[in-house]
Tab-separated table of C-alpha atoms in Angstrom:
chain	number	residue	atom	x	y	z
W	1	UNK	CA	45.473	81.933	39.824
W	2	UNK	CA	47.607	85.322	39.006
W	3	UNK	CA	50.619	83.563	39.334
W	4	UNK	CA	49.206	80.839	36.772
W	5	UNK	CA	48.394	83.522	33.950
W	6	UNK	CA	51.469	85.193	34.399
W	7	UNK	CA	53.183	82.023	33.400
W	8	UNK	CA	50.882	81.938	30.538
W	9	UNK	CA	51.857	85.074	28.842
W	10	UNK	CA	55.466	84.710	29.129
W	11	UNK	CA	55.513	82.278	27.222
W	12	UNK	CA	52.866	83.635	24.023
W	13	UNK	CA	56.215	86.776	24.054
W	14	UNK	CA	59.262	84.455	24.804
W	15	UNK	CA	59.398	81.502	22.046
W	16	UNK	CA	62.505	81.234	21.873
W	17	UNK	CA	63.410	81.377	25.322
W	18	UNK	CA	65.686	79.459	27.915
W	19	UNK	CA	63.311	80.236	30.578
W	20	UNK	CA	61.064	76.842	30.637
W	21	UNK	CA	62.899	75.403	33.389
W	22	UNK	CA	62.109	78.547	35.423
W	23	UNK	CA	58.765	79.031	34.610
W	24	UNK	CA	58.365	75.042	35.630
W	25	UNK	CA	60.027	75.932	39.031
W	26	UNK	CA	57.970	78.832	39.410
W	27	UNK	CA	54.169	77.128	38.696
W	28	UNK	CA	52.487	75.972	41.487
W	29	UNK	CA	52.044	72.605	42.062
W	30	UNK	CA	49.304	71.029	39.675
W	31	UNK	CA	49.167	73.964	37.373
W	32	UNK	CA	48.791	73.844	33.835
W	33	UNK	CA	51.781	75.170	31.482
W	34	UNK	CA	50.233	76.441	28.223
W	35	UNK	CA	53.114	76.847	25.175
W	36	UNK	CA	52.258	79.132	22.296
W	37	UNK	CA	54.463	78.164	18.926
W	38	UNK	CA	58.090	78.787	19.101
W	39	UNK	CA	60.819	76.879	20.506
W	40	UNK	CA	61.783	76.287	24.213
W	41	UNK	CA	64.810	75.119	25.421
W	42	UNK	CA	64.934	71.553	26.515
W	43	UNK	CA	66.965	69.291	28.977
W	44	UNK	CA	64.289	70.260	31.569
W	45	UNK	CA	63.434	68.707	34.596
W	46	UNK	CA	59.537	68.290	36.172
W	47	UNK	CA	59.875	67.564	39.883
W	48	UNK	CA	56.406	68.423	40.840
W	49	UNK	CA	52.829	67.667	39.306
W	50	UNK	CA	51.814	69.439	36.654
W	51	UNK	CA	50.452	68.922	33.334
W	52	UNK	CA	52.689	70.700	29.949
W	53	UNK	CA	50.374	71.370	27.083
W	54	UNK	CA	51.529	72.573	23.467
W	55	UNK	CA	48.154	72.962	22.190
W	56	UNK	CA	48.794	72.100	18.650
W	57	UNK	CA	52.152	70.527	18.642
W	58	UNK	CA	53.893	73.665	17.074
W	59	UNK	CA	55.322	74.159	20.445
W	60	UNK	CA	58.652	72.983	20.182
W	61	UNK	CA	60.926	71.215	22.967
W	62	UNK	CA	64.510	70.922	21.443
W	63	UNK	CA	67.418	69.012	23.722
W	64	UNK	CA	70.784	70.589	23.364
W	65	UNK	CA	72.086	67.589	21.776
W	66	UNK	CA	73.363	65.864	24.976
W	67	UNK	CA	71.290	63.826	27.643
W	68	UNK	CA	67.779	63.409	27.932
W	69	UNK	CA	64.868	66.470	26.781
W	70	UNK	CA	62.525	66.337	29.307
W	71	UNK	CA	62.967	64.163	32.671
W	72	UNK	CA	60.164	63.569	34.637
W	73	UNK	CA	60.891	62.867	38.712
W	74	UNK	CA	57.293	63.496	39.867
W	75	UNK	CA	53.962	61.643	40.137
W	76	UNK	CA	50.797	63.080	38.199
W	77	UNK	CA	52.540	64.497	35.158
W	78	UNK	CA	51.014	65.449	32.162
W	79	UNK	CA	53.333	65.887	28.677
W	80	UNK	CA	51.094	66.427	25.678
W	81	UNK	CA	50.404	67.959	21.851
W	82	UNK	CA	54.135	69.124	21.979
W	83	UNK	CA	57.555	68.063	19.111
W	84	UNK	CA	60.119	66.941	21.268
W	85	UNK	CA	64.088	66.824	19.658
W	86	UNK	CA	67.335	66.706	19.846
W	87	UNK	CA	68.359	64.354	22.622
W	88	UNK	CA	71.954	62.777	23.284
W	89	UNK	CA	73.390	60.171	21.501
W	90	UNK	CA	74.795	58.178	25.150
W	91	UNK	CA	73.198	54.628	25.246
W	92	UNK	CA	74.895	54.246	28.903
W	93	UNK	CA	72.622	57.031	30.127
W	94	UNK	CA	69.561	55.900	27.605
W	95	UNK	CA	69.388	59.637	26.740
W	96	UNK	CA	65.845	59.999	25.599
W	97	UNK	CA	62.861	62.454	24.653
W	98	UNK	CA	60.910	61.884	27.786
W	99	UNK	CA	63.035	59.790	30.219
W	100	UNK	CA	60.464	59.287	33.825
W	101	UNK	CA	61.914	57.349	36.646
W	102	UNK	CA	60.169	56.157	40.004
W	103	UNK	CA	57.187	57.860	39.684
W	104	UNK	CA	53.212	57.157	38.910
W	105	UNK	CA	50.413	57.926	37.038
W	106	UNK	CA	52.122	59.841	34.523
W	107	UNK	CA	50.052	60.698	30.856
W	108	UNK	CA	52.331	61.258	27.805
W	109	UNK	CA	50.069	62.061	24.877
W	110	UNK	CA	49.510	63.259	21.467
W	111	UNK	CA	53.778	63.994	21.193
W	112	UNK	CA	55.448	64.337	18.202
W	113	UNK	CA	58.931	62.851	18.768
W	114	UNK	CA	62.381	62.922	16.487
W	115	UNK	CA	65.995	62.954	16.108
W	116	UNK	CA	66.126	61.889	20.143
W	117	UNK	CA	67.901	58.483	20.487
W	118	UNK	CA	65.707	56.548	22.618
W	119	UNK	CA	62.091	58.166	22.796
W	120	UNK	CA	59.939	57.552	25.706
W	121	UNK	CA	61.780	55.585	28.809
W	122	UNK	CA	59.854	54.892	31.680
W	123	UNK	CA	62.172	52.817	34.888
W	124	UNK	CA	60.068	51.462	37.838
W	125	UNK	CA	56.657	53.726	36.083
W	126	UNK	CA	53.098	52.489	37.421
W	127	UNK	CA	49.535	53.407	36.088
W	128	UNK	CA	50.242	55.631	33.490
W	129	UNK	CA	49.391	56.267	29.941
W	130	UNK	CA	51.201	56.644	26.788
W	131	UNK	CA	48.913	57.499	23.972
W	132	UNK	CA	48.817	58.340	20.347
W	133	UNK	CA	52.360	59.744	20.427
W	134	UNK	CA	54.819	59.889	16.679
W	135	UNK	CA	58.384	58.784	17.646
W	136	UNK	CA	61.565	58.467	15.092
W	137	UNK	CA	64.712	57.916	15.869
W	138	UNK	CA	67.937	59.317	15.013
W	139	UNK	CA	68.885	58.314	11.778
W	140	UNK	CA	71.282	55.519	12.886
W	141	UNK	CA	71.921	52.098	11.576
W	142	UNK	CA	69.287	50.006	12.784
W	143	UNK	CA	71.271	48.251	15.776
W	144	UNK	CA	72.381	51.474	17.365
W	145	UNK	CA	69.035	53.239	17.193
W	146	UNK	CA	67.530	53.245	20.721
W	147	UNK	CA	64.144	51.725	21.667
W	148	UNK	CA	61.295	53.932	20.670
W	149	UNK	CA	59.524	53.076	23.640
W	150	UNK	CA	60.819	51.292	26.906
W	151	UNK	CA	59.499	50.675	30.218
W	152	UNK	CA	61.868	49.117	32.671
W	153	UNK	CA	60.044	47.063	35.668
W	154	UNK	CA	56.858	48.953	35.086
W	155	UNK	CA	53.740	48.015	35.301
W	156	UNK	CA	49.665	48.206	34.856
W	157	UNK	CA	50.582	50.942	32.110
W	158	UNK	CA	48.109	52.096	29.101
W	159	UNK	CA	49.975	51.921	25.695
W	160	UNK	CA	47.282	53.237	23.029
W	161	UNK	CA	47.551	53.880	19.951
W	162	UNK	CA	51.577	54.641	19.082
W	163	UNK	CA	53.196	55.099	15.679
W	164	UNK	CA	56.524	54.284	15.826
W	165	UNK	CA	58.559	54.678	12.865
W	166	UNK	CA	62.269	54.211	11.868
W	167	UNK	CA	63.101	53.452	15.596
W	168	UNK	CA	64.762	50.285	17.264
W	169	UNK	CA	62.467	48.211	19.520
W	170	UNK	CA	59.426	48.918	21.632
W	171	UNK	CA	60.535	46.781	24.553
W	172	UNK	CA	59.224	45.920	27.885
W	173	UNK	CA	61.802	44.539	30.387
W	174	UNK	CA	60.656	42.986	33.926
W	175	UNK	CA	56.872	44.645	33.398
W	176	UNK	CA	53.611	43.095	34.125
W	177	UNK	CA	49.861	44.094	33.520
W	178	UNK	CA	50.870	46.158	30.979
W	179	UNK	CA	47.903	47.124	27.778
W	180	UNK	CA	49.532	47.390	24.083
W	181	UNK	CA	46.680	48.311	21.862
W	182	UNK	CA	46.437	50.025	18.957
W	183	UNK	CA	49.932	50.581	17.882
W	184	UNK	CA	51.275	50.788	14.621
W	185	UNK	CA	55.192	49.757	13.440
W	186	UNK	CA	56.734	50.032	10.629
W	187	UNK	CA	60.904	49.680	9.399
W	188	UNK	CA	61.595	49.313	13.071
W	189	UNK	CA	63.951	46.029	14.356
W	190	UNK	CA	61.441	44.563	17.497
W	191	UNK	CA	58.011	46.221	16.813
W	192	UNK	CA	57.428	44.909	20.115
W	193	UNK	CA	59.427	43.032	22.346
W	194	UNK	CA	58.704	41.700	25.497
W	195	UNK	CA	61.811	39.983	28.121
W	196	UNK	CA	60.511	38.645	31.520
W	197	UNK	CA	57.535	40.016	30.961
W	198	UNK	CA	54.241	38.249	32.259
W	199	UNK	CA	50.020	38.909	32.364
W	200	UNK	CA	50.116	41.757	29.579
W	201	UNK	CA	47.402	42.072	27.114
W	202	UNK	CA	48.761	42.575	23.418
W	203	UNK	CA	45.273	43.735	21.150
W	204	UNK	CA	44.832	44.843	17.687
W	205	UNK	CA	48.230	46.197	17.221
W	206	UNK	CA	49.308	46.526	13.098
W	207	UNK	CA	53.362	46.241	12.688
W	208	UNK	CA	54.808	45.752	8.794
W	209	UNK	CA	58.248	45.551	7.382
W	210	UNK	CA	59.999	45.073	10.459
W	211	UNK	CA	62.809	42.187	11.252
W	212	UNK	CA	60.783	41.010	13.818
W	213	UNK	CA	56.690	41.641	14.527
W	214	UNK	CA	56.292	40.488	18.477
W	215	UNK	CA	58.485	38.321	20.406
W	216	UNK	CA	58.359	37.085	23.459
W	217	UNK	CA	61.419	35.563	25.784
W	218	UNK	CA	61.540	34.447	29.117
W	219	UNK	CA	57.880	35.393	29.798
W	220	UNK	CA	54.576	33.867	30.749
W	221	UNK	CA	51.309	33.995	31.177
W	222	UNK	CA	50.184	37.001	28.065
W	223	UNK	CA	47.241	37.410	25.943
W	224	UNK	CA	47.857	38.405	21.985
W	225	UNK	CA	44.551	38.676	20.358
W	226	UNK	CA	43.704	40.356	17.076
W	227	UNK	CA	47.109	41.800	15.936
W	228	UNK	CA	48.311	41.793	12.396
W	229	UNK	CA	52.094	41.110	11.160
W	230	UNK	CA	52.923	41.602	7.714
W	231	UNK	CA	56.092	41.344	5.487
W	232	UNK	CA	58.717	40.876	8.254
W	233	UNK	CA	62.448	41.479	6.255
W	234	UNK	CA	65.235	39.949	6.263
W	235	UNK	CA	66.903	36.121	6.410
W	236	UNK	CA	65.541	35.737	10.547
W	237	UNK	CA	62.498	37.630	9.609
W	238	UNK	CA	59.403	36.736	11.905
W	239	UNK	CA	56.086	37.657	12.555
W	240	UNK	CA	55.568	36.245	15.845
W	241	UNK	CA	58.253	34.516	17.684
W	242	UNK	CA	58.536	33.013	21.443
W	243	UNK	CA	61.373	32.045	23.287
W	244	UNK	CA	61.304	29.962	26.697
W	245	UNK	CA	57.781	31.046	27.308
W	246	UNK	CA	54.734	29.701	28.657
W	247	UNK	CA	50.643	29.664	29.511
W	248	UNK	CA	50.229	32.078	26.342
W	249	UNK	CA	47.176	32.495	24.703
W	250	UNK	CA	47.579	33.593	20.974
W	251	UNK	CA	43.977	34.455	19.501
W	252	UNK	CA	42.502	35.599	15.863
W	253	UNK	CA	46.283	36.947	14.849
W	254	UNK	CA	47.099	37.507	10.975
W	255	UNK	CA	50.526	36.811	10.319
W	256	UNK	CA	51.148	37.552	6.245
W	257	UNK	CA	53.985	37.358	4.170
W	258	UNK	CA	56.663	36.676	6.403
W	259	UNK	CA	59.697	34.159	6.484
W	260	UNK	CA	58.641	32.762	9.503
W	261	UNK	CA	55.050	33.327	10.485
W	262	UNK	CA	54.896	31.792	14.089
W	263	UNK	CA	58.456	30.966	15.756
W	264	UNK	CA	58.467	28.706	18.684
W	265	UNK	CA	61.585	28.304	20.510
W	266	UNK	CA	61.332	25.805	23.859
W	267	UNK	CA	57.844	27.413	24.230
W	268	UNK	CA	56.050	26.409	26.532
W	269	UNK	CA	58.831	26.047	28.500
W	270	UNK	CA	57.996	25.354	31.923
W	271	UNK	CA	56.761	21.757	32.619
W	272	UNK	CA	53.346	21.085	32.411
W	273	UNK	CA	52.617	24.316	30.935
W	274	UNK	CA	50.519	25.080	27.617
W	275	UNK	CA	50.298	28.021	24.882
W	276	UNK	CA	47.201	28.009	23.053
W	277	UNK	CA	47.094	28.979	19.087
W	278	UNK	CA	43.235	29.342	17.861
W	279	UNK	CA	41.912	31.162	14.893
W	280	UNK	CA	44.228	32.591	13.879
W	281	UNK	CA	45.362	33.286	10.074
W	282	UNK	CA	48.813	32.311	8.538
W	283	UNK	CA	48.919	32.997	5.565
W	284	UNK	CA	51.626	33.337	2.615
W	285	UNK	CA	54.817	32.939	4.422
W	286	UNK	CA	57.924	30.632	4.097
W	287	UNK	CA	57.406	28.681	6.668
W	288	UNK	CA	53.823	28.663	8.695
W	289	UNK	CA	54.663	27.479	11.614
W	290	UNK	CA	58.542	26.850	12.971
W	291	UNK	CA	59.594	24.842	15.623
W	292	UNK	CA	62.996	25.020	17.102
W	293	UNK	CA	62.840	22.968	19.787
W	294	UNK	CA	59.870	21.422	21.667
W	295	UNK	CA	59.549	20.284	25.296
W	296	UNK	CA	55.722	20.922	26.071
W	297	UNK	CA	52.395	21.035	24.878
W	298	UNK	CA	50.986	23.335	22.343
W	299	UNK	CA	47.533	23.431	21.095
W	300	UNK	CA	46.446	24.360	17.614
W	301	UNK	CA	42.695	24.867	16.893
W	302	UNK	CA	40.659	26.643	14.215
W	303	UNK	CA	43.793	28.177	12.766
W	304	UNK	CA	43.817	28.897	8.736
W	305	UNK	CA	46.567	27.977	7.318
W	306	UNK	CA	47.147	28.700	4.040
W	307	UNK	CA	49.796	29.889	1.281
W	308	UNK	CA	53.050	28.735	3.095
W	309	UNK	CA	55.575	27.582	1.554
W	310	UNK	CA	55.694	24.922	4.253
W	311	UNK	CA	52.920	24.818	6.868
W	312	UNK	CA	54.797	23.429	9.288
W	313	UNK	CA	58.467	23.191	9.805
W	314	UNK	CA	61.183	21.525	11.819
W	315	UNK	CA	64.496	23.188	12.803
W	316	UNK	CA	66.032	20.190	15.140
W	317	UNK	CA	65.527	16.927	13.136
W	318	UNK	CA	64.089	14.132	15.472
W	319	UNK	CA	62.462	16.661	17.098
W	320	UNK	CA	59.148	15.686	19.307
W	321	UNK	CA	56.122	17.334	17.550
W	322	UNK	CA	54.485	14.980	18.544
W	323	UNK	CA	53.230	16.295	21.988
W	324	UNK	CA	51.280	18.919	19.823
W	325	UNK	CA	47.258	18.808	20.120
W	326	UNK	CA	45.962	20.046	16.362
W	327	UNK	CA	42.335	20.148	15.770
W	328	UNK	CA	39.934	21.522	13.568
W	329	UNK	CA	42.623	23.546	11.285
W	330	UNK	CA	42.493	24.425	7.942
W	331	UNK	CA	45.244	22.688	5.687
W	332	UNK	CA	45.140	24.209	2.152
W	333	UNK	CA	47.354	21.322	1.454
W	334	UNK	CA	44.746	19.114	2.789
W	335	UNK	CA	43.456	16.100	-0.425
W	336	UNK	CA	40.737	14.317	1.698
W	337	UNK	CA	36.976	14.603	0.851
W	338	UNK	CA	33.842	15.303	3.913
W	339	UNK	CA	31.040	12.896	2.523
W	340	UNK	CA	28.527	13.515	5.511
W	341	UNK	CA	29.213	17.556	4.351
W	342	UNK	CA	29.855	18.195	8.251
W	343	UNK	CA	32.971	20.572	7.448
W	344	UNK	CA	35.983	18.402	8.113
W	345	UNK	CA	37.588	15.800	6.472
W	346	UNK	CA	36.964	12.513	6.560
W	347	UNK	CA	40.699	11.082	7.177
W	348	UNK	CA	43.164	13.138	9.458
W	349	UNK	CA	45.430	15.743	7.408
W	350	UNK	CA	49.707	14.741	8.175
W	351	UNK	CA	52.129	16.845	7.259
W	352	UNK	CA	55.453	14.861	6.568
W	353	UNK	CA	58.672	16.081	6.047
W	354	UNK	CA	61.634	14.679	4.103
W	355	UNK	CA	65.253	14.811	4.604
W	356	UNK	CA	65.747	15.691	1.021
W	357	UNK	CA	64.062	19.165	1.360
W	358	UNK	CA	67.420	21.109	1.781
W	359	UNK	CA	65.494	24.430	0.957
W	360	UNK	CA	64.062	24.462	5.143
W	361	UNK	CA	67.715	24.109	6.431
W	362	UNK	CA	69.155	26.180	3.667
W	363	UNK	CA	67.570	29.510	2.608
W	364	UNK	CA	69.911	30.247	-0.164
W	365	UNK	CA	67.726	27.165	-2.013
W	366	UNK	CA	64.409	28.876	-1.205
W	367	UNK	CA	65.294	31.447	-4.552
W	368	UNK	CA	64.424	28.497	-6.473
W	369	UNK	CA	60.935	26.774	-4.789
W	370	UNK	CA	58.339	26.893	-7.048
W	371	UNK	CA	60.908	26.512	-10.127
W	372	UNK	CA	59.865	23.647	-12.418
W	373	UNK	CA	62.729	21.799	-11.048
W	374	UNK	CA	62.071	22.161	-7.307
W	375	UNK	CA	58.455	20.938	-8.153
W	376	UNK	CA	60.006	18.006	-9.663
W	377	UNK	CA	61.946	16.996	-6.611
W	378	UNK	CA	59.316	17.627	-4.807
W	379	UNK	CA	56.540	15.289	-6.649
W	380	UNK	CA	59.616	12.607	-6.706
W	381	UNK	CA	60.012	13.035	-2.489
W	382	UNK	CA	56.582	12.332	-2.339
W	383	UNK	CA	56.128	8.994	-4.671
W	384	UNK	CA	60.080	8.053	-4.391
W	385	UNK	CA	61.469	9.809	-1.282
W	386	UNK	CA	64.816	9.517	-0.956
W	387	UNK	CA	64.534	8.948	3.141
W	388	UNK	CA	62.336	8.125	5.622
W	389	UNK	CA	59.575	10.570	6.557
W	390	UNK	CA	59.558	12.511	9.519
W	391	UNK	CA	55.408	13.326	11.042
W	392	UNK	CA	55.508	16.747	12.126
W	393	UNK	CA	51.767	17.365	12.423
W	394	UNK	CA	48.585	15.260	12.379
W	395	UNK	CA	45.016	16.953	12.745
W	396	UNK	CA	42.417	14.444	13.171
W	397	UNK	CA	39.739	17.292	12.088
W	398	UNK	CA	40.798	19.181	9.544
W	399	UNK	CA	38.681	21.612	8.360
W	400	UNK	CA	37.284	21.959	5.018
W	401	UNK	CA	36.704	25.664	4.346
W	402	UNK	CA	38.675	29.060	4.975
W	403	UNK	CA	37.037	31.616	5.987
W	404	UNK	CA	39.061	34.614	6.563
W	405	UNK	CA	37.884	37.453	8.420
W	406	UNK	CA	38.805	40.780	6.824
């Protein structure tokens, strides 16, 4: 316990001192690190359990500008209410503000995190928490930012309640069983971004003016329920988007004001596989809900869909839409009546689409939809199309009345 205060009180005289990594070497196993304000010198290296606490985050880590600020190489760490700067700029050796490899039940909390190229990187990390933490980037063009958060075949990991800001992607790589809840994203390229990836929960996460909201690719088997995507930028702009993946369940999501709203890309893509899309709002975008290519099922029920430009929308002509279940959706384009006042229509809602619409295949058109001439062409496709229809949708049930959970 001597030894433990001593520790203490060298660092409430030294702030500005190089002697972190000693003091770390010198705790004993377990201990507790206390940093009063002042800057410490970074590029440190925890190879035994104990936890690091900067009380108020006025404790200041700072990197000397080349590899990683603090690596972690032990089980049963604890990094919290510390600013952490100044990594390297070397994407080869993901230099990073907290960069943990091989090792468990880890905490990184209440971390204030900037300038440092990648943030937090966790390789082959179990169990562990990352919680309420601030990370920016360097300021980089977008594409050579690194991810603000990454975990690398990691799994059954807590990931509460981030803001991540100005960074790349929050990716997860080869890791299952992971929780993403609560996060906020904002001017970031993949707010979240998930590559063979399976069984993680994705709940109540908020992520606006990104290129992309959530993708998945290559992955199977995860939850989304109750996350909101707004105002996705740019021409491939998407609120949620899935690539070659199956058996996901997609529940009460809010996807606003984006080009896209929900991508599908070969998803589901294993045979005899299905993703499941119910009550969820999407609302005000381009295009509702794109298709790029189709080879199984997908069911559609209790959606609202409302405000698109187009509510659904083909990117493969001829492609098979029709192995789609919808049922009991709300079509804002819907013009059937519901004379027995049950809630749904009396005739099924179809959504058609012509080969005349040039605007889908061509977004330099879409400046002018809802011009007095594009509604012109587009009463005249309807009552004099220039081509055979194409059925993208029908909904046998379509529901009446919107009602939008705020």
């Amino acid at each position: 316990m001597k030894k433990l205060i001593s520790v203490l009180t060298l660092f409430s005289m030294f702030l500005y001192s190089n002697e972190l990594q000693e003091a770390i070497n010198n705790a004993p196993s377990g201990s507790k690190i206390t940093l009063a304000e002042g800057i410490y010198k970074g590029n440190i290296v925890i190879n035994k359990p104990l936890t690091i606490d900067g009380v108020n985050k006025k404790a200041k880590i700072v990197g000397d500008g080349d590899s990683s600020v603090i690596t972690i190489k032990s089980s049963n760490v604890v990094i919290k209410n510390l600013t952490i700067e100044n990594s390297g700029f070397s994407v080869e050796k993901v230099d990073s503000a907290i960069h943990a490899k091989e090792v468990n039940s880890i905490v990184i909390e209440n971390n204030h995190i900037e300038d440092t190229l990648f943030g937090i990187n966790l390789e082959q990390v179990n169990r562990s928490k990352i919680i309420d933490n601030f990370i920016t980037s360097k300021d980089l063009e977008l594409g050579v930012r690194g991810d603000a958060i990454r975990l690398w075949s990691s799994h059954d990991n807590q990931l509460l309640s981030n803001k991540i800001y100005k960074s790349r992607d929050f990716v997860l790589w080869y890791s299952s069983g992971n929780n993403i809840e609560n996060n906020y994203g904002s001017y970031n390229r993949y707010s979240l971004h998930f590559m063979h990836a399976g069984r993680n929960m994705v709940r109540n996460n908020f992520f606006e003016y990104n290129s992309v909201g959530i993708f998945f690719m290559y992955s199977s088997g995860t939850i989304a329920i109750g996350n909101t995507v707004k105002n996705s930028l740019g021409a491939f702009g998407v609120g949620i988007g899935m690539k070659d993946s199956s058996n996901f369940t997609l529940l009460e999501n809010n996807l606003i004001y984006n080009p896209r709203g929900l991508y599908l890309d070969q998803s589901p893509y294993h045979p005899r596989t299905v993703n499941i899309f119910e009550r969820n709002n999407i609302l005000y975008n381009s295009s509702g809900i794109q298709f790029q290519v189709s080879r199984e099922r997908s069911i559609f029920t209790d959606n609202i869909i409302k405000g698109n430009i187009e509510p659904v929308v083909s990117d493969t002509p001829r492609n098979n839409l029709s192995i789609n279940d919808w049922n009991g959706n709300y079509w804002d384009m819907y013009e059937g009546f519901d004379r027995n006042k049950d809630g749904y229509g009396d005739i099924p809602y179809k959504h058609y689409v012509y080969a005349d619409k040039l605007w889908l295949y061509n977004p330099n058109v879409k400046f002018f939809y809802g011009s007095v001439v594009m509604d012109l062409l587009n009463f005249l496709a309807k009552f004099i199309p220039f081509s055979e229809p194409e059925l993208l949708a029908v909904d046998n049930n379509p529901k009446m009345e919107a009602k939008i959970a705020k």
